[in-house]
Short mmCIF file of C-alpha atoms in Angstrom, two decimals:
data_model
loop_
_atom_site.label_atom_id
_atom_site.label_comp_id
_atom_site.label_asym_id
_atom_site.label_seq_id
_atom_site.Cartn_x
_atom_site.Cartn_y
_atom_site.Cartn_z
CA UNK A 1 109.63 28.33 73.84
CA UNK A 2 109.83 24.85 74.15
CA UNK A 3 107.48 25.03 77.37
CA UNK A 4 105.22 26.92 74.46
CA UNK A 5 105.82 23.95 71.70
CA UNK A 6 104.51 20.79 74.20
CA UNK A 7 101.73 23.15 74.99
CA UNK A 8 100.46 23.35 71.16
CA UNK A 9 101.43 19.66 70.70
CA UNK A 10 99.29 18.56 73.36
CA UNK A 11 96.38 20.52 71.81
CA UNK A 12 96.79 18.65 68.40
CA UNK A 13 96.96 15.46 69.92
CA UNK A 14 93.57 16.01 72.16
CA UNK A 15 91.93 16.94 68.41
CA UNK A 16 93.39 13.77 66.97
CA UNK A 17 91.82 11.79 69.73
CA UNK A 18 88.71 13.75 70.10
CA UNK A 19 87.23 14.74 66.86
CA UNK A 20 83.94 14.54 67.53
CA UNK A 21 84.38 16.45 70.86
CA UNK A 22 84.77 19.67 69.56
CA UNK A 23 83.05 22.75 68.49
CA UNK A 24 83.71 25.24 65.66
CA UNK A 25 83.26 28.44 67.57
CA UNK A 26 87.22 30.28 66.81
CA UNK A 27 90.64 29.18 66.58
CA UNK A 28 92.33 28.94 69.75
CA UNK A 29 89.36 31.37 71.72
CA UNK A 30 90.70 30.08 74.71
CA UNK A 31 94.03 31.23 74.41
CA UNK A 32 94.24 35.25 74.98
CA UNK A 33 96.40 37.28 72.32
CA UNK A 34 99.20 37.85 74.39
CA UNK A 35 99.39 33.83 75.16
CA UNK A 36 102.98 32.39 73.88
CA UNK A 37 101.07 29.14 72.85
CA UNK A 38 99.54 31.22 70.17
CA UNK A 39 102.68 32.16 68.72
CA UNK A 40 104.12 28.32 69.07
CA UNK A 41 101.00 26.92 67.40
CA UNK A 42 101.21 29.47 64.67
CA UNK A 43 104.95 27.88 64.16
CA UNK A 44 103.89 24.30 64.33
CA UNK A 45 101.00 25.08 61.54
CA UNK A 46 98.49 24.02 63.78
CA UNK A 47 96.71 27.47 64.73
CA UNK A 48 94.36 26.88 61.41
CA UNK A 49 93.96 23.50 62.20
CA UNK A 50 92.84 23.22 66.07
CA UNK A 51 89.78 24.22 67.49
CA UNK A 52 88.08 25.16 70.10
CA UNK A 53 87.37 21.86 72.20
CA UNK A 54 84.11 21.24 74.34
CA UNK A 55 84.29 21.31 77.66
CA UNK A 56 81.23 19.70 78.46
CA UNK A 57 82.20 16.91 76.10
CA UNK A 58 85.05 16.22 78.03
CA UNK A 59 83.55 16.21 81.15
CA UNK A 60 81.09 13.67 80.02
CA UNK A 61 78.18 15.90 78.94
CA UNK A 62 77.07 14.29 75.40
CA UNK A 63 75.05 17.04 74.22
CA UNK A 64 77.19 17.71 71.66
CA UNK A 65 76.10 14.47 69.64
CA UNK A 66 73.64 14.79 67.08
CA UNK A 67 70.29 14.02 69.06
CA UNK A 68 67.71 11.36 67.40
CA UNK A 69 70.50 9.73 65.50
CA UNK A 70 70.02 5.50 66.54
CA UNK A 71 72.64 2.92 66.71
CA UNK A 72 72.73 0.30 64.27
CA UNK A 73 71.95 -2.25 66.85
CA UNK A 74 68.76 0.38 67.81
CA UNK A 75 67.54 0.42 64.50
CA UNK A 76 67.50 -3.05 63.69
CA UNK A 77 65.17 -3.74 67.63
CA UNK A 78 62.97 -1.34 66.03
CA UNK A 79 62.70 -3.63 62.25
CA UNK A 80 62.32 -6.77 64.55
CA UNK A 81 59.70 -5.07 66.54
CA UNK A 82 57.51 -4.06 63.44
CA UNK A 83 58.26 -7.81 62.03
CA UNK A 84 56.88 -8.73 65.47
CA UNK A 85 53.56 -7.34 65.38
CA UNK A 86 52.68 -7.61 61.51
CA UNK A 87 51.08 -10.84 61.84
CA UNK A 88 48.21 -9.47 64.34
CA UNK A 89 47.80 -6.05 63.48
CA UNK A 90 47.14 -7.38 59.61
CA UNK A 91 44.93 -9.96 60.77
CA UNK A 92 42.87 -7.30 63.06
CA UNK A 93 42.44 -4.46 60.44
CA UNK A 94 41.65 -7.66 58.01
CA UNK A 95 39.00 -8.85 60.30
CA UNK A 96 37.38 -5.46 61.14
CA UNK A 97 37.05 -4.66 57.29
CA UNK A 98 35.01 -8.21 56.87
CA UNK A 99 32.91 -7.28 59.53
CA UNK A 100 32.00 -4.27 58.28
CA UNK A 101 30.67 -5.43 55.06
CA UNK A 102 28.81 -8.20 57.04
CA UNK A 103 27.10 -5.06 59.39
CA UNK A 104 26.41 -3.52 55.85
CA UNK A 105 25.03 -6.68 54.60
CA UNK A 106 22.48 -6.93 57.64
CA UNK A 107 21.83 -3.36 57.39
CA UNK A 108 20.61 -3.72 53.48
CA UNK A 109 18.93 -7.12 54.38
CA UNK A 110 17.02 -5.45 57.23
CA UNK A 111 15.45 -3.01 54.88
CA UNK A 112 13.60 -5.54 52.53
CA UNK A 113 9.76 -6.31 53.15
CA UNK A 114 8.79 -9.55 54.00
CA UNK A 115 5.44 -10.54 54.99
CA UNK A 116 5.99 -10.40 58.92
CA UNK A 117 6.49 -7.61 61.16
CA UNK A 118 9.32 -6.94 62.48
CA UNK A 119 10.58 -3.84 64.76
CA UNK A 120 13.98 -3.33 62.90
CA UNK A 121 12.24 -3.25 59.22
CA UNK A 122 11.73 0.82 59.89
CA UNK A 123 15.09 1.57 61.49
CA UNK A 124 16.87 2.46 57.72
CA UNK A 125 13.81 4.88 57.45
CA UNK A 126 14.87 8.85 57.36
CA UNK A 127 12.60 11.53 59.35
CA UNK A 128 12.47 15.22 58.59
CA UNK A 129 12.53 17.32 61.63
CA UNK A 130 13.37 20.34 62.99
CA UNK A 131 16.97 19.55 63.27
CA UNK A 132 17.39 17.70 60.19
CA UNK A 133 16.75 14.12 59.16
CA UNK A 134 16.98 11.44 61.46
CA UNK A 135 16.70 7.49 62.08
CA UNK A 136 13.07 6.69 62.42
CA UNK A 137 14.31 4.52 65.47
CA UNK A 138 15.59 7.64 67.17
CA UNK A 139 12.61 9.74 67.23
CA UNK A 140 9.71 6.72 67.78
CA UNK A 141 9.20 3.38 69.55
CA UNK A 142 8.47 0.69 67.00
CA UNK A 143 6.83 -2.80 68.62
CA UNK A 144 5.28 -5.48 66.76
CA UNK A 145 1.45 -5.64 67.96
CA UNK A 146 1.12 -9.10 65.52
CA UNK A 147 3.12 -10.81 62.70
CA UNK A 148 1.13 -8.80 60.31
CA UNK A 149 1.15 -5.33 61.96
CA UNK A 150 3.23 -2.46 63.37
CA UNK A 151 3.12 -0.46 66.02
CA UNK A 152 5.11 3.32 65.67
CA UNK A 153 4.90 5.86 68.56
CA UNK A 154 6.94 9.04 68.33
CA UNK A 155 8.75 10.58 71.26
CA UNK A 156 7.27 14.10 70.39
CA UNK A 157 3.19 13.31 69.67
CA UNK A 158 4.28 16.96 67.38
CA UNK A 159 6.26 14.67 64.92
CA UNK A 160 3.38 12.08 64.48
CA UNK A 161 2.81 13.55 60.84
CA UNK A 162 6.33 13.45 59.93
CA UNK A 163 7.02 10.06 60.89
CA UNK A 164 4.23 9.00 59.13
CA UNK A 165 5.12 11.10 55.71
CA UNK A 166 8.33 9.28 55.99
CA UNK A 167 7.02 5.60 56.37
CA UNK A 168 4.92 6.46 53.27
CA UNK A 169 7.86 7.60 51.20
CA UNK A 170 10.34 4.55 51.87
CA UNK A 171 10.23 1.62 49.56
CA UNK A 172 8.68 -0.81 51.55
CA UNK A 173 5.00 -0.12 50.45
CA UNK A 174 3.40 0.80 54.19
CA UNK A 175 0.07 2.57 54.27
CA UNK A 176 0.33 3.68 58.26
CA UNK A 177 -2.86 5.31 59.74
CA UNK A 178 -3.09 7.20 62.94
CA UNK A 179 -4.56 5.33 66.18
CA UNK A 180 -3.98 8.12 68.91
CA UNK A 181 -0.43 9.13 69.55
CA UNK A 182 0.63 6.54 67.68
CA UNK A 183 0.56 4.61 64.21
CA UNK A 184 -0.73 1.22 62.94
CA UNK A 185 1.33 0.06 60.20
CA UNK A 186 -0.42 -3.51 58.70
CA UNK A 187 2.65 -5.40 56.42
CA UNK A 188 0.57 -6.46 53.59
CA UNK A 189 1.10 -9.99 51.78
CA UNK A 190 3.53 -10.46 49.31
CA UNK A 191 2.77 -11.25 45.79
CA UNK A 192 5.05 -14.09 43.82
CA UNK A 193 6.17 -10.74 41.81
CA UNK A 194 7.40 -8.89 44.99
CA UNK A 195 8.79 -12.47 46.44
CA UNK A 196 11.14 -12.89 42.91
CA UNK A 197 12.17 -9.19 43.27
CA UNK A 198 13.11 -9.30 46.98
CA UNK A 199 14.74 -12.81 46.22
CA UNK A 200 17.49 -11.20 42.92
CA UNK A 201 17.90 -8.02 45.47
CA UNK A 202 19.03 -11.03 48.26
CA UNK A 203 21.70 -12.51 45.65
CA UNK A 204 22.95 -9.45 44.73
CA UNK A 205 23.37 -7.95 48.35
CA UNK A 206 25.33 -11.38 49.07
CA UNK A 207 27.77 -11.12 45.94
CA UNK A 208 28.44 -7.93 46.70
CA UNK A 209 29.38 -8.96 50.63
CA UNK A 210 31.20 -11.59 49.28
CA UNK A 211 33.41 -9.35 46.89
CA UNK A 212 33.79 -6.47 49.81
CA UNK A 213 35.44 -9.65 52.14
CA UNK A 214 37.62 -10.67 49.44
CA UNK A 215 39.00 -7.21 48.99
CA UNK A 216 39.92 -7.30 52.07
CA UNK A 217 41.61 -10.82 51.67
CA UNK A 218 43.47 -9.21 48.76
CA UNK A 219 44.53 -5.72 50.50
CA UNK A 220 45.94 -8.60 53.26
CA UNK A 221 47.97 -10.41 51.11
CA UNK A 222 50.01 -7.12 48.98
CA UNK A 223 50.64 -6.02 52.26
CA UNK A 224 52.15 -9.42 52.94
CA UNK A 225 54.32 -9.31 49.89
CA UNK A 226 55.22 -5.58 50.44
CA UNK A 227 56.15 -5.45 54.14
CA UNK A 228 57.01 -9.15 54.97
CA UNK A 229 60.54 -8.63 54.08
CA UNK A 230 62.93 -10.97 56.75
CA UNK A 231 60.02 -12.27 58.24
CA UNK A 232 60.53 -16.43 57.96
CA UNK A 233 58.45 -18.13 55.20
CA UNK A 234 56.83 -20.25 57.76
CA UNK A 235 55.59 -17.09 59.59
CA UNK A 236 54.60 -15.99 56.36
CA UNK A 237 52.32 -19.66 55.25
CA UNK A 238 50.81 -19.48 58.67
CA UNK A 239 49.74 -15.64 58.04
CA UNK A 240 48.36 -16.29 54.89
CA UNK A 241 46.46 -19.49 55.97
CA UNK A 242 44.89 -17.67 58.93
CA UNK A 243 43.74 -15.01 56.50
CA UNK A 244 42.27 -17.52 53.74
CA UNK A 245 40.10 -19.60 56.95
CA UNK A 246 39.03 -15.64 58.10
CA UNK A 247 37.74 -15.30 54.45
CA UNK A 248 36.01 -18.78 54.41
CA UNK A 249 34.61 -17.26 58.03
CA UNK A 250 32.92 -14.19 56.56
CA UNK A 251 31.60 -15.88 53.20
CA UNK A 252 30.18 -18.59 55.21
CA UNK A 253 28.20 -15.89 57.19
CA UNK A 254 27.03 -13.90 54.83
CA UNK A 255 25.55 -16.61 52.90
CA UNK A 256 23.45 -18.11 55.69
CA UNK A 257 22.15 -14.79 56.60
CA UNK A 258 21.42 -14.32 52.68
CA UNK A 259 19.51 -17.94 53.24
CA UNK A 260 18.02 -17.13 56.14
CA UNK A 261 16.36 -13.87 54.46
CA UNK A 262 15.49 -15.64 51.24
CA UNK A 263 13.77 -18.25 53.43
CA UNK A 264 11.63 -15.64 55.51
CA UNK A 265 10.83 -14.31 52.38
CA UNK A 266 9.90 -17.49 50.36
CA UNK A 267 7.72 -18.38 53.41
CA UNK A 268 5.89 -14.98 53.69
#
């Protein structure tokens, strides 16, 4: 009996040291019925109270820990690692949003008339065809003959008529007449009407650049003030300098290309 007792005692003690190493399958399912440990542990009170330990715990098998659950010390390499790259993956998603209202700035600009030829003044232009509409730059060869006249020659001589319904229909004013396989397109003069017009449209497509960049200056900044938390105020004045001169950057550019259009314009 007492053999029986130590038995049952020795059990409680490996739960006491061992909590976590243990499995809820049955009360003593290692222990067969007719075991007199069964009966001792009843007597001690312990036969509600033990369980079933793992094995494999024992043995140094840890699959009986929760899986995916990090240490302290894990979790804070992984808030040190995002603090880490904050600084340049702002400043890249910053930069690639002012870029693309600078591409959308010389897409706009690239559409207005001016008085001299120029082989990207068509590419904005829509062409119906038999698989839908597409860039007038992917279904003809536009040169520049002179500075006063284009030259438009379609991959397919079929789609000569639709390229040239579609150069009549855009806004730029083009009368194109058929030479051939191909069409002449002559860029008439402007008149001190069309040059005012064009010049209002040039202002407007550079405030609206300008307001698209500083967006993008302000999106950069609440993200600063919402994720920047532990990350060292000097870190943080350096961030938000380097975002300000990207901003001064961008303006900068899309004014000169706004005064570089205004200028081809003025001089047409």
């Amino acid at each position: 009996m007492a053999i029986c007792l130590r038995r049952a005692l020795q059990l409680r003690t490996l739960f006491l040291r061992h909590p976590r190493r243990i499995s809820t399958l049955s009360p003593f399912s290692y222990l067969s019925q007719g075991d007199p440990a069964l009966n001792a542990a009843s007597h001690c009170g312990s036969r509600g109270g033990l369980y079933r330990v793992d094995v494999d715990s024992l043995m140094g098998n840890h699959r009986g820990f929760a899986k995916g659950r990090k240490s302290k010390d894990e979790t804070d390499d992984d808030k040190n690692q995002v603090d880490t790259n904050f600084g340049p993956t702002l400043k890249s998603t910053t930069q690639s949003q002012m870029e693309a209202a600078i591409v959308a700035l010389s897409r706009e600009l690239s559409k207005l008339r001016t008085g001299r030829a120029s082989a990207g003044m068509l590419d904005h232009i829509l062409v119906e065809t038999g698989g839908g509409k597409m860039p007038l730059n992917h279904v003809a060869v536009v040169s520049v003959i002179d500075s006063k006249t284009l030259s438009v020659t379609p991959y397919d001589p079929d789609t000569l008529k639709a390229v040239e319904s579609a150069i009549v229909a855009s806004p730029l004013g083009l009368n194109p007449t058929p030479d051939g396989q191909r069409l002449l397109a002559v860029i008439p003069p402007l008149t001190k009407e069309n040059i005012q017009a064009l010049c209002k449209v040039v202002a407007k497509s550079s405030e609206d650049v300008k307001q698209s960049v500083r967006r993008a200056r302000q999106k950069a900044q609440d993200s600063i003030k919402k994720l920047a938390a532990g990350v060292p105020k000097d870190d943080i004045k350096r961030l938000e300098k380097e975002i300000d001169e990207m901003t001064k950057r961008f303006v900068k550019t899309a004014d000169d290309m706004c005064k570089a259009k205004e200028k081809e314009i003025n001089s047409s």
